[in-house]
Amino acid sequence: MLLKNLDAPVLEGRLVRLEPLDRRHAADLAVAAEEDRSSYRYTWVPAAAEVGDYLDAQLARAAEGVLKPYAQVLTSTGRAVGATGLWDPRPWPDRAELCAVEIGFTWLGASAQRAGINTEAKFLLLRHAFEQWNAVRVDLKTDARNARSRAAIERIGATFEGVLRCWSKSWAPGEEGRLRDSAMYSIIASEWPHCRARLQARLAGRAAVR
């Protein structure tokens, strides 16, 4: 199952607009990536000089049909402040239709963190996966040591399924060539209505205090 034939339109929210990732986002992403990088201990985020290669890699994955990459663009300024995507599609057994997909390749510049942008972006991606692509399951995973990322995933209503040991490449400084343990979470289609209501309430509450 590839993502090539599935639509990936602009996903518009109140705080953030998810635009299909393009080289026109390079300059903004370079600026965002060079803000305070202390929160990237367990997540690979390109340095400004690496953004061109990063875009090449993401667009190559898109061409292969394994990733729908997005730039996270502030609606208030039109400036790209990070990236995210839907990737790793898995089909139904013995069928070509999409069964599951993962939200991943997510990062935000420091100034865009803890501002509701991540919550709204996750809501937009989940809504698209469940309501437009008819996914049965959406995965989210992170380095098992990344308490901040795990808390953010749990806040959107995802269910913790366990730790997959030595699951993927470690991005932690000094751990080049080593594997990390990954904390796996998911939301399934039957849970989406409750999760959607929960996310909408959180976003409405944030809007009310502004």
Short mmCIF file of N, CA and C in Angstrom, two decimals, residues 63-146:
data_model
loop_
_atom_site.label_atom_id
_atom_site.label_comp_id
_atom_site.label_asym_id
_atom_site.label_seq_id
_atom_site.Cartn_x
_atom_site.Cartn_y
_atom_site.Cartn_z
N ALA A 63 7.83 10.85 -3.13
CA ALA A 63 7.79 10.29 -4.49
C ALA A 63 7.68 8.77 -4.46
N GLU A 64 8.27 8.15 -3.44
CA GLU A 64 8.19 6.70 -3.29
C GLU A 64 6.82 6.25 -2.80
N GLY A 65 6.03 7.17 -2.27
CA GLY A 65 4.70 6.84 -1.79
C GLY A 65 4.66 6.36 -0.36
N VAL A 66 5.73 6.62 0.41
CA VAL A 66 5.75 6.17 1.80
C VAL A 66 5.53 7.31 2.79
N LEU A 67 5.41 8.53 2.31
CA LEU A 67 5.29 9.69 3.19
C LEU A 67 4.49 10.78 2.50
N LYS A 68 3.59 11.41 3.27
CA LYS A 68 2.95 12.66 2.88
C LYS A 68 3.48 13.73 3.83
N PRO A 69 4.52 14.46 3.42
CA PRO A 69 5.13 15.44 4.33
C PRO A 69 4.42 16.79 4.29
N TYR A 70 4.37 17.42 5.43
CA TYR A 70 3.73 18.74 5.56
C TYR A 70 4.67 19.72 6.25
N ALA A 71 4.57 20.97 5.82
CA ALA A 71 5.14 22.08 6.59
C ALA A 71 4.07 22.59 7.54
N GLN A 72 4.47 22.93 8.76
CA GLN A 72 3.55 23.54 9.72
C GLN A 72 3.71 25.06 9.61
N VAL A 73 2.66 25.70 9.15
CA VAL A 73 2.71 27.13 8.82
C VAL A 73 1.77 27.89 9.76
N LEU A 74 2.31 28.90 10.42
CA LEU A 74 1.47 29.72 11.30
C LEU A 74 0.44 30.48 10.47
N THR A 75 -0.82 30.38 10.85
CA THR A 75 -1.85 31.12 10.12
C THR A 75 -1.70 32.62 10.34
N SER A 76 -1.15 33.01 11.47
CA SER A 76 -1.03 34.43 11.80
C SER A 76 0.04 35.15 11.00
N THR A 77 1.05 34.40 10.56
CA THR A 77 2.19 35.04 9.88
C THR A 77 2.48 34.47 8.50
N GLY A 78 1.97 33.28 8.21
CA GLY A 78 2.31 32.62 6.97
C GLY A 78 3.71 32.03 6.97
N ARG A 79 4.33 31.94 8.13
CA ARG A 79 5.71 31.46 8.23
C ARG A 79 5.73 30.00 8.65
N ALA A 80 6.53 29.18 7.94
CA ALA A 80 6.69 27.78 8.31
C ALA A 80 7.55 27.69 9.57
N VAL A 81 7.07 26.95 10.56
CA VAL A 81 7.77 26.86 11.84
C VAL A 81 8.13 25.42 12.20
N GLY A 82 7.89 24.49 11.30
CA GLY A 82 8.21 23.11 11.57
C GLY A 82 7.64 22.21 10.50
N ALA A 83 7.67 20.93 10.76
CA ALA A 83 7.20 19.96 9.78
C ALA A 83 6.56 18.77 10.48
N THR A 84 5.82 17.99 9.73
CA THR A 84 5.21 16.76 10.23
C THR A 84 4.82 15.93 9.02
N GLY A 85 4.15 14.82 9.23
CA GLY A 85 3.75 14.02 8.09
C GLY A 85 2.98 12.78 8.47
N LEU A 86 2.34 12.19 7.48
CA LEU A 86 1.71 10.88 7.58
C LEU A 86 2.55 9.92 6.77
N TRP A 87 2.95 8.79 7.39
CA TRP A 87 3.87 7.92 6.69
C TRP A 87 3.71 6.47 7.12
N ASP A 88 4.53 5.60 6.55
CA ASP A 88 4.56 4.18 6.84
C ASP A 88 3.17 3.55 6.67
N PRO A 89 2.57 3.68 5.48
CA PRO A 89 1.23 3.12 5.27
C PRO A 89 1.26 1.60 5.30
N ARG A 90 0.20 1.02 5.87
CA ARG A 90 0.08 -0.44 5.91
C ARG A 90 -1.31 -0.82 5.42
N PRO A 91 -1.40 -1.79 4.51
CA PRO A 91 -2.70 -2.16 3.94
C PRO A 91 -3.43 -3.17 4.81
N TRP A 92 -4.70 -3.33 4.50
CA TRP A 92 -5.46 -4.44 5.07
C TRP A 92 -4.84 -5.75 4.61
N PRO A 93 -4.92 -6.79 5.43
CA PRO A 93 -4.46 -8.10 4.95
C PRO A 93 -5.23 -8.52 3.70
N ASP A 94 -4.50 -8.87 2.66
CA ASP A 94 -5.08 -9.37 1.41
C ASP A 94 -5.95 -8.34 0.69
N ARG A 95 -5.77 -7.06 1.03
CA ARG A 95 -6.51 -5.99 0.36
C ARG A 95 -5.57 -4.83 0.10
N ALA A 96 -5.92 -4.04 -0.90
CA ALA A 96 -5.05 -2.92 -1.26
C ALA A 96 -5.35 -1.65 -0.48
N GLU A 97 -6.51 -1.60 0.20
CA GLU A 97 -6.90 -0.38 0.89
C GLU A 97 -6.04 -0.12 2.12
N LEU A 98 -5.91 1.16 2.44
CA LEU A 98 -5.14 1.56 3.62
C LEU A 98 -5.81 1.07 4.89
N CYS A 99 -5.01 0.49 5.77
CA CYS A 99 -5.49 0.08 7.08
C CYS A 99 -4.94 1.00 8.17
N ALA A 100 -3.62 1.25 8.13
CA ALA A 100 -2.98 2.00 9.20
C ALA A 100 -1.91 2.91 8.64
N VAL A 101 -1.62 3.96 9.39
CA VAL A 101 -0.61 4.94 8.99
C VAL A 101 -0.05 5.56 10.26
N GLU A 102 1.10 6.16 10.17
CA GLU A 102 1.74 6.76 11.34
C GLU A 102 1.89 8.26 11.17
N ILE A 103 1.72 9.01 12.26
CA ILE A 103 2.09 10.42 12.30
C ILE A 103 3.54 10.48 12.77
N GLY A 104 4.40 11.11 11.97
CA GLY A 104 5.80 11.15 12.34
C GLY A 104 6.54 12.27 11.64
N PHE A 105 7.87 12.25 11.77
CA PHE A 105 8.73 13.29 11.21
C PHE A 105 8.29 14.68 11.71
N THR A 106 7.89 14.75 12.98
CA THR A 106 7.31 15.98 13.53
C THR A 106 8.35 16.78 14.30
N TRP A 107 8.44 18.06 14.01
CA TRP A 107 9.23 18.98 14.83
C TRP A 107 8.69 20.39 14.67
N LEU A 108 8.95 21.19 15.70
CA LEU A 108 8.55 22.59 15.72
C LEU A 108 9.70 23.43 16.25
N GLY A 109 9.87 24.62 15.70
CA GLY A 109 10.81 25.58 16.26
C GLY A 109 10.41 25.91 17.69
N ALA A 110 11.39 26.30 18.50
CA ALA A 110 11.14 26.51 19.93
C ALA A 110 10.03 27.52 20.19
N SER A 111 9.97 28.59 19.39
CA SER A 111 8.96 29.63 19.64
C SER A 111 7.55 29.17 19.34
N ALA A 112 7.41 28.05 18.61
CA ALA A 112 6.08 27.53 18.27
C ALA A 112 5.64 26.40 19.19
N GLN A 113 6.50 26.02 20.12
CA GLN A 113 6.16 24.93 21.04
C GLN A 113 5.29 25.45 22.18
N ARG A 114 4.48 24.55 22.72
CA ARG A 114 3.58 24.85 23.86
C ARG A 114 2.65 26.02 23.56
N ALA A 115 2.21 26.10 22.30
CA ALA A 115 1.31 27.18 21.90
C ALA A 115 0.03 26.64 21.27
N GLY A 116 -0.20 25.33 21.38
CA GLY A 116 -1.39 24.72 20.80
C GLY A 116 -1.20 24.27 19.37
N ILE A 117 -0.07 24.60 18.78
CA ILE A 117 0.16 24.27 17.37
C ILE A 117 0.28 22.77 17.18
N ASN A 118 1.05 22.11 18.03
CA ASN A 118 1.20 20.66 17.93
C ASN A 118 -0.14 19.95 18.10
N THR A 119 -0.93 20.40 19.06
CA THR A 119 -2.24 19.79 19.29
C THR A 119 -3.13 19.92 18.06
N GLU A 120 -3.18 21.13 17.50
CA GLU A 120 -4.05 21.34 16.34
C GLU A 120 -3.53 20.58 15.12
N ALA A 121 -2.22 20.53 14.94
CA ALA A 121 -1.67 19.78 13.80
C ALA A 121 -2.02 18.30 13.92
N LYS A 122 -1.89 17.74 15.12
CA LYS A 122 -2.25 16.34 15.31
C LYS A 122 -3.73 16.13 15.02
N PHE A 123 -4.57 17.05 15.47
CA PHE A 123 -6.00 16.95 15.19
C PHE A 123 -6.27 16.93 13.69
N LEU A 124 -5.63 17.82 12.95
CA LEU A 124 -5.85 17.89 11.51
C LEU A 124 -5.40 16.61 10.81
N LEU A 125 -4.24 16.08 11.22
CA LEU A 125 -3.75 14.85 10.61
C LEU A 125 -4.62 13.65 10.97
N LEU A 126 -5.02 13.56 12.22
CA LEU A 126 -5.88 12.45 12.64
C LEU A 126 -7.22 12.52 11.92
N ARG A 127 -7.81 13.68 11.84
CA ARG A 127 -9.09 13.82 11.17
C ARG A 127 -8.98 13.39 9.70
N HIS A 128 -7.90 13.81 9.05
CA HIS A 128 -7.73 13.44 7.65
C HIS A 128 -7.55 11.94 7.50
N ALA A 129 -6.72 11.35 8.36
CA ALA A 129 -6.46 9.91 8.26
C ALA A 129 -7.72 9.09 8.49
N PHE A 130 -8.50 9.45 9.51
CA PHE A 130 -9.68 8.67 9.84
C PHE A 130 -10.88 8.98 8.94
N GLU A 131 -11.10 10.26 8.64
CA GLU A 131 -12.33 10.65 7.96
C GLU A 131 -12.21 10.74 6.45
N GLN A 132 -10.99 10.93 5.94
CA GLN A 132 -10.81 10.99 4.50
C GLN A 132 -10.15 9.72 3.95
N TRP A 133 -9.17 9.22 4.66
CA TRP A 133 -8.49 8.00 4.20
C TRP A 133 -9.10 6.73 4.76
N ASN A 134 -10.03 6.87 5.71
CA ASN A 134 -10.69 5.71 6.32
C ASN A 134 -9.71 4.75 6.99
N ALA A 135 -8.68 5.30 7.60
CA ALA A 135 -7.74 4.47 8.34
C ALA A 135 -8.43 3.83 9.54
N VAL A 136 -7.96 2.66 9.89
CA VAL A 136 -8.48 1.95 11.07
C VAL A 136 -7.61 2.24 12.29
N ARG A 137 -6.36 2.63 12.03
CA ARG A 137 -5.42 2.83 13.12
C ARG A 137 -4.41 3.91 12.72
N VAL A 138 -4.06 4.76 13.67
CA VAL A 138 -2.98 5.73 13.48
C VAL A 138 -1.97 5.51 14.60
N ASP A 139 -0.70 5.31 14.20
CA ASP A 139 0.39 5.09 15.15
C ASP A 139 1.08 6.41 15.48
N LEU A 140 1.60 6.49 16.68
CA LEU A 140 2.51 7.55 17.09
C LEU A 140 3.58 6.91 17.96
N LYS A 141 4.84 7.22 17.71
CA LYS A 141 5.89 6.65 18.56
C LYS A 141 6.99 7.68 18.78
N THR A 142 7.75 7.44 19.84
CA THR A 142 8.83 8.35 20.21
C THR A 142 9.87 7.58 21.00
N ASP A 143 11.04 8.17 21.15
CA ASP A 143 12.07 7.59 22.01
C ASP A 143 11.47 7.37 23.40
N ALA A 144 11.65 6.19 23.93
CA ALA A 144 11.04 5.86 25.22
C ALA A 144 11.50 6.78 26.34
N ARG A 145 12.66 7.41 26.18
CA ARG A 145 13.19 8.31 27.21
C ARG A 145 12.64 9.73 27.08
N ASN A 146 11.93 10.01 26.01
CA ASN A 146 11.48 11.37 25.72
C ASN A 146 10.18 11.66 26.47
#
